[in-house]
Coordinates of C-alpha atoms in Angstrom, one line a residue:
X252 CA 0.0 0.0 0.0
X253 CA 1.7 3.2 -1.1
X254 CA 1.9 6.2 1.3
X255 CA 0.1 8.5 -1.1
X256 CA -2.4 10.0 1.3
X257 CA -1.3 13.0 3.3
X258 CA -1.5 12.6 7.1
X259 CA -1.1 14.9 10.1
X260 CA -0.1 14.3 13.7
X261 CA -1.0 16.4 16.7
X262 CA 0.7 16.0 20.1
X263 CA 0.8 16.2 23.1
X264 CA -2.9 15.9 24.1
X265 CA -3.6 15.3 27.8
X266 CA -6.3 12.8 28.7
X267 CA -8.1 12.9 32.1
X268 CA -7.4 9.9 34.2
X269 CA -6.8 8.9 37.8
X270 CA -4.2 6.8 39.7
X271 CA -1.3 8.2 37.7
X272 CA 1.6 10.2 39.1
X273 CA 2.4 11.4 35.6
X274 CA -0.2 12.9 33.2
X275 CA -1.5 10.6 30.4
X276 CA -0.6 12.1 27.1
X277 CA -1.4 10.9 23.6
X278 CA -0.6 11.6 19.9
X279 CA -3.3 11.6 17.3
X280 CA -2.4 10.8 13.6
X281 CA -5.1 11.1 10.9
X282 CA -5.5 11.5 7.2
X283 CA -5.9 15.2 6.1
X284 CA -9.0 14.2 4.0
X285 CA -11.8 11.8 4.4
X286 CA -14.9 11.3 6.5
X287 CA -16.4 8.5 8.7
X288 CA -12.8 7.5 9.6
X289 CA -12.4 4.4 11.8
X290 CA -10.3 4.6 14.9
X291 CA -7.3 2.6 16.1
X292 CA -6.1 3.0 19.7
X293 CA -2.5 1.6 19.8
X294 CA -0.6 0.3 22.9
X295 CA 3.2 0.4 22.6
X296 CA 5.7 -2.2 23.7
X297 CA 7.8 -2.0 26.9
X298 CA 9.7 1.3 27.3
X299 CA 8.4 3.0 24.1
X300 CA 6.1 6.1 23.9
X301 CA 3.6 7.9 21.6
X302 CA 6.6 8.8 19.4
X303 CA 7.4 5.2 18.4
X304 CA 6.0 2.8 15.8
X305 CA 5.8 5.4 13.0
X306 CA 6.2 2.6 10.3
X307 CA 2.9 1.2 11.5
X308 CA 1.1 4.3 12.4
X309 CA 1.7 6.2 9.2
X310 CA 0.6 3.3 7.0
X311 CA -2.6 2.8 9.0
X312 CA -3.4 6.5 8.8
X313 CA -2.7 6.5 5.1
X314 CA -5.1 3.6 4.9
X315 CA -7.8 5.8 6.4
X316 CA -7.6 5.3 10.1
X317 CA -7.4 7.8 13.0
X318 CA -4.7 6.5 15.3
X319 CA -4.4 7.4 19.0
X320 CA -1.1 6.6 20.8
X321 CA -0.6 7.0 24.5
X322 CA 2.7 7.1 26.4
X323 CA 2.3 4.5 29.1
X324 CA 4.1 4.8 32.5
X325 CA 6.8 2.2 31.5
X326 CA 8.1 4.6 28.8
X327 CA 11.9 5.2 29.1
X328 CA 11.2 8.9 29.5
X329 CA 9.5 8.2 32.8
X330 CA 12.4 6.2 34.3
X331 CA 10.3 3.7 36.2
X332 CA 12.4 0.5 36.4
X333 CA 11.8 -3.0 37.9
X334 CA 12.9 -1.7 41.3
X335 CA 10.4 1.1 41.4
X336 CA 7.4 0.4 43.6
X337 CA 5.1 1.7 40.8
X338 CA 6.3 -1.0 38.4
X339 CA 4.2 -3.8 39.9
X340 CA 1.0 -2.0 39.0
X341 CA 2.0 -0.6 35.6
X342 CA 0.1 -3.4 33.8
X343 CA -3.1 -2.2 35.4
X344 CA -2.3 1.5 34.6
X345 CA -1.7 0.6 31.0
X346 CA -5.2 -0.9 30.8
X347 CA -6.6 2.1 32.6
X348 CA -4.9 4.4 30.0
X349 CA -6.7 2.7 27.2
X350 CA -10.0 2.9 29.0
X351 CA -9.5 6.6 29.7
X352 CA -8.7 7.2 26.0
X353 CA -11.8 5.4 24.8
X354 CA -14.0 7.2 27.4
X355 CA -12.7 10.6 26.3
X356 CA -12.3 10.1 22.5
X357 CA -14.6 13.0 21.9
X358 CA -12.6 15.3 24.1
X359 CA -9.4 14.2 22.4
X360 CA -10.7 14.8 18.9
X361 CA -12.1 18.2 19.9
X362 CA -8.5 19.3 20.3
X363 CA -7.7 18.5 16.7
X364 CA -9.2 21.0 14.3
X365 CA -11.9 19.5 12.0
X366 CA -11.5 15.9 13.3
X367 CA -14.6 15.5 15.5
X368 CA -17.0 15.5 12.5
X369 CA -14.8 13.0 10.6
X370 CA -14.4 10.3 13.2
X371 CA -16.6 7.1 13.2
X372 CA -17.1 6.3 16.9
X373 CA -18.9 3.1 16.0
X374 CA -15.8 1.5 14.4
X375 CA -13.1 1.4 17.0
X376 CA -10.2 -1.1 17.1
X377 CA -7.5 -1.8 19.7
X378 CA -4.0 -2.8 18.6
X379 CA -0.8 -3.5 20.5
X380 CA 2.7 -4.9 20.1
X381 CA 4.4 -7.1 22.7
X382 CA 3.5 -5.8 26.2
X383 CA 1.1 -3.6 24.4
X384 CA -0.5 -6.6 22.8
X385 CA -1.2 -8.1 26.2
X386 CA -2.6 -4.7 27.3
X387 CA -4.8 -4.5 24.2
X388 CA -5.9 -8.1 24.7
X389 CA -7.4 -7.2 28.1
X390 CA -9.8 -4.8 26.3
X391 CA -10.8 -7.6 23.9
X392 CA -11.7 -9.8 26.9
X393 CA -8.5 -11.7 27.9
X394 CA -8.0 -11.9 31.7
X395 CA -4.9 -12.2 33.8
X396 CA -4.8 -15.6 35.6
X397 CA -3.4 -16.0 39.1
X398 CA -1.0 -18.7 40.1
X399 CA -4.0 -21.1 40.6
X400 CA -5.3 -20.3 37.1
X401 CA -8.3 -18.3 38.3
X402 CA -9.2 -15.5 35.9
X403 CA -8.9 -11.9 37.2
X404 CA -11.0 -8.9 36.5
X405 CA -12.8 -8.3 33.2
X406 CA -11.3 -5.2 31.5
X407 CA -13.1 -5.5 28.2
X408 CA -14.5 -2.3 26.8
X409 CA -17.9 -2.1 24.9
X410 CA -16.6 0.5 22.4
X411 CA -14.0 -1.9 21.0
X412 CA -15.3 -3.8 18.0
X413 CA -12.1 -5.6 16.9
X414 CA -8.4 -5.8 17.5
X415 CA -5.0 -6.9 16.4
X416 CA -2.3 -8.4 18.7
X417 CA 1.2 -8.3 17.4
X418 CA 3.7 -10.6 19.2
X419 CA 1.3 -11.1 22.0
X420 CA 2.3 -12.8 25.3
X421 CA 1.5 -16.5 25.5
X422 CA 0.2 -18.4 28.5
X423 CA 2.2 -18.2 31.8
X424 CA 3.0 -21.8 32.5
X425 CA 6.4 -21.6 30.9
X426 CA 7.7 -18.3 32.2
X427 CA 11.4 -18.0 33.0
X428 CA 12.4 -17.3 36.7
X429 CA 13.0 -13.7 35.8
X430 CA 9.5 -13.3 34.3
X431 CA 8.0 -15.0 37.3
X432 CA 9.8 -12.6 39.7
X433 CA 9.2 -9.4 37.8
X434 CA 6.3 -9.9 35.5
X435 CA 3.8 -12.2 37.3
X436 CA 0.9 -10.6 35.3
X437 CA 2.3 -12.2 32.2
X438 CA -0.3 -15.0 32.5
X439 CA -3.1 -14.1 30.1
X440 CA -6.1 -16.3 29.9
X441 CA -7.6 -16.2 26.4
X442 CA -10.7 -18.3 26.9
X443 CA -12.8 -15.1 27.5
X444 CA -11.3 -13.1 24.6
X445 CA -14.4 -13.1 22.4
X446 CA -14.0 -9.9 20.4
X447 CA -12.8 -10.5 16.8
X448 CA -9.0 -10.2 16.5
X449 CA -6.1 -10.8 14.3
X450 CA -3.0 -12.4 16.0
X451 CA 0.3 -11.7 14.3
X452 CA 3.2 -14.0 15.2
X453 CA 6.8 -14.4 14.0
X454 CA 8.1 -17.9 13.2
X455 CA 11.6 -17.0 14.7
X456 CA 10.3 -15.0 17.8
X457 CA 12.1 -16.6 20.8
X458 CA 11.1 -14.8 23.9
X459 CA 13.5 -14.4 26.8
X460 CA 10.5 -14.5 29.1
X461 CA 9.3 -18.0 28.1
X462 CA 11.0 -21.4 27.8
X463 CA 8.8 -22.3 24.9
X464 CA 9.6 -21.5 21.3
X465 CA 7.9 -19.2 18.8
X466 CA 4.6 -21.1 19.1
X467 CA 4.2 -19.2 22.5
X468 CA 3.1 -16.2 20.5
X469 CA 0.3 -18.1 18.8
X470 CA -1.6 -18.9 22.0
X471 CA -3.8 -15.8 21.7
X472 CA -5.2 -17.4 18.5
X473 CA -5.3 -21.0 19.5
X474 CA -6.7 -20.6 23.0
X475 CA -9.4 -17.9 22.3
X476 CA -12.8 -18.5 20.9
X477 CA -13.7 -17.7 17.2
X478 CA -13.8 -15.4 15.3
X479 CA -10.0 -15.1 15.1
X480 CA -7.4 -15.0 12.4
X481 CA -3.7 -15.7 12.6
X482 CA -1.0 -14.2 10.5
X483 CA 2.2 -16.2 10.8
X484 CA 5.4 -14.7 9.3
X485 CA 8.0 -17.4 9.0
X486 CA 11.2 -15.3 9.3
X487 CA 9.8 -12.7 11.7
X488 CA 11.4 -12.1 15.1
X489 CA 10.0 -10.1 17.9
X490 CA 10.0 -6.7 16.2
X491 CA 8.8 -8.3 12.9
X492 CA 11.3 -6.3 10.8
X493 CA 11.3 -3.2 12.9
X494 CA 7.8 -2.2 13.7
X495 CA 8.8 0.3 16.4
X496 CA 11.0 2.3 14.1
X497 CA 13.7 2.3 11.5
X498 CA 17.0 0.9 12.7
X499 CA 16.0 0.9 16.4
X500 CA 18.3 -0.9 18.8
X501 CA 16.2 -3.9 19.6
X502 CA 15.4 -4.8 16.0
X503 CA 17.2 -8.1 15.3
X504 CA 15.5 -8.8 11.9
X505 CA 15.5 -5.5 10.1
X506 CA 13.3 -5.7 7.0
X507 CA 11.1 -2.8 5.9
X508 CA 9.1 -5.0 3.6
X509 CA 8.2 -7.2 6.6
X510 CA 7.1 -4.1 8.5
X511 CA 4.9 -3.0 5.6
X512 CA 3.4 -6.5 5.4
X513 CA 2.4 -6.4 9.1
X514 CA 1.0 -2.8 8.8
X515 CA -1.0 -3.4 5.7
X516 CA -2.3 -6.8 6.8
X517 CA -3.6 -5.3 10.0
X518 CA -5.3 -2.4 8.2
X519 CA -6.8 -4.8 5.7
X520 CA -8.1 -7.0 8.4
X521 CA -9.6 -4.2 10.4
X522 CA -11.3 -2.7 7.3
X523 CA -12.8 -6.1 6.6
X524 CA -14.0 -7.0 10.1
X525 CA -15.3 -3.4 10.7
X526 CA -17.4 -3.8 7.6
X527 CA -15.7 -1.2 5.4
X528 CA -13.8 -3.1 2.7
X529 CA -13.3 -6.8 2.2
X530 CA -11.3 -6.7 -1.0
X531 CA -8.0 -5.9 0.6
X532 CA -8.1 -8.8 3.0
X533 CA -9.2 -11.2 0.3
X534 CA -6.1 -10.1 -1.6
X535 CA -3.9 -10.8 1.4
X536 CA -5.4 -14.3 1.7
X537 CA -4.5 -14.9 -2.0
X538 CA -1.0 -13.6 -1.4
X539 CA -0.5 -15.9 1.6
X540 CA -1.6 -18.9 -0.5
X541 CA 0.9 -17.9 -3.2
X542 CA 3.8 -16.9 -0.8
X543 CA 5.4 -20.4 -0.6
X544 CA 5.3 -20.2 3.2
X545 CA 6.7 -16.8 3.6
X546 CA 3.6 -16.0 5.5
X547 CA 0.4 -17.9 6.2
X548 CA -3.1 -17.0 7.3
X549 CA -5.3 -19.3 9.5
X550 CA -9.0 -18.6 10.3
X551 CA -11.5 -19.9 12.8

């Protein structure tokens, strides 16, 4: 998908919320032209901010989406490390951030000239990468399990009609000792994740937080109820070519074409499932069938 549609970003916009020692700020990116624009709320991976993930955000906006990006508390700019007493609750604050954004979308768009009349509040999707994917999954209906496997609180949001989880945390029965000690919330239960979603997984994504292999990142698809779709990218590692930005430090499999694949497949899926355009996704299914295993699509 060529980036031939002009887009504009506005930041920082402050969102009302509670239980946060640092104000919640977001960036909004939108096409300059177009009406009845669907909305993506995007949750970044660990340590990032509203200023990351431009390779995804810009392509989604060029495809016709308004994208809202928060800076979560775990952002590097906030300097909250594992030894900070606030860290243990950041996973809950992340979820609260997304709820606050959804509950104040009108107020957010009011701060961007001309945008309120162009947004379609009936077509809202939630997307995340890595820790952001687990955060987004909570709004789709996934719950954090305790050590006994009992599901925790339901954080789903009625405004969210669909989602996409990119490199999403798998189940917690294979966590490494470090993850058990520092990230006990990394135990998602997907049995309750009923909202339609696309799961994106890399075939070479080996997490340092799990003793399992790349199949760990497909749990969100296999363990959740239909309707779901799975995009598996055979050579993809955790950043899937560099979704957080060009040549960023943690990218181990730099490949701009792979990033474009992820971005465009997500937008095609969301346009399809939100009832706006099915032709792009149908084209992706044909490409997957013709790709000789470079990437595959499963559906249930």
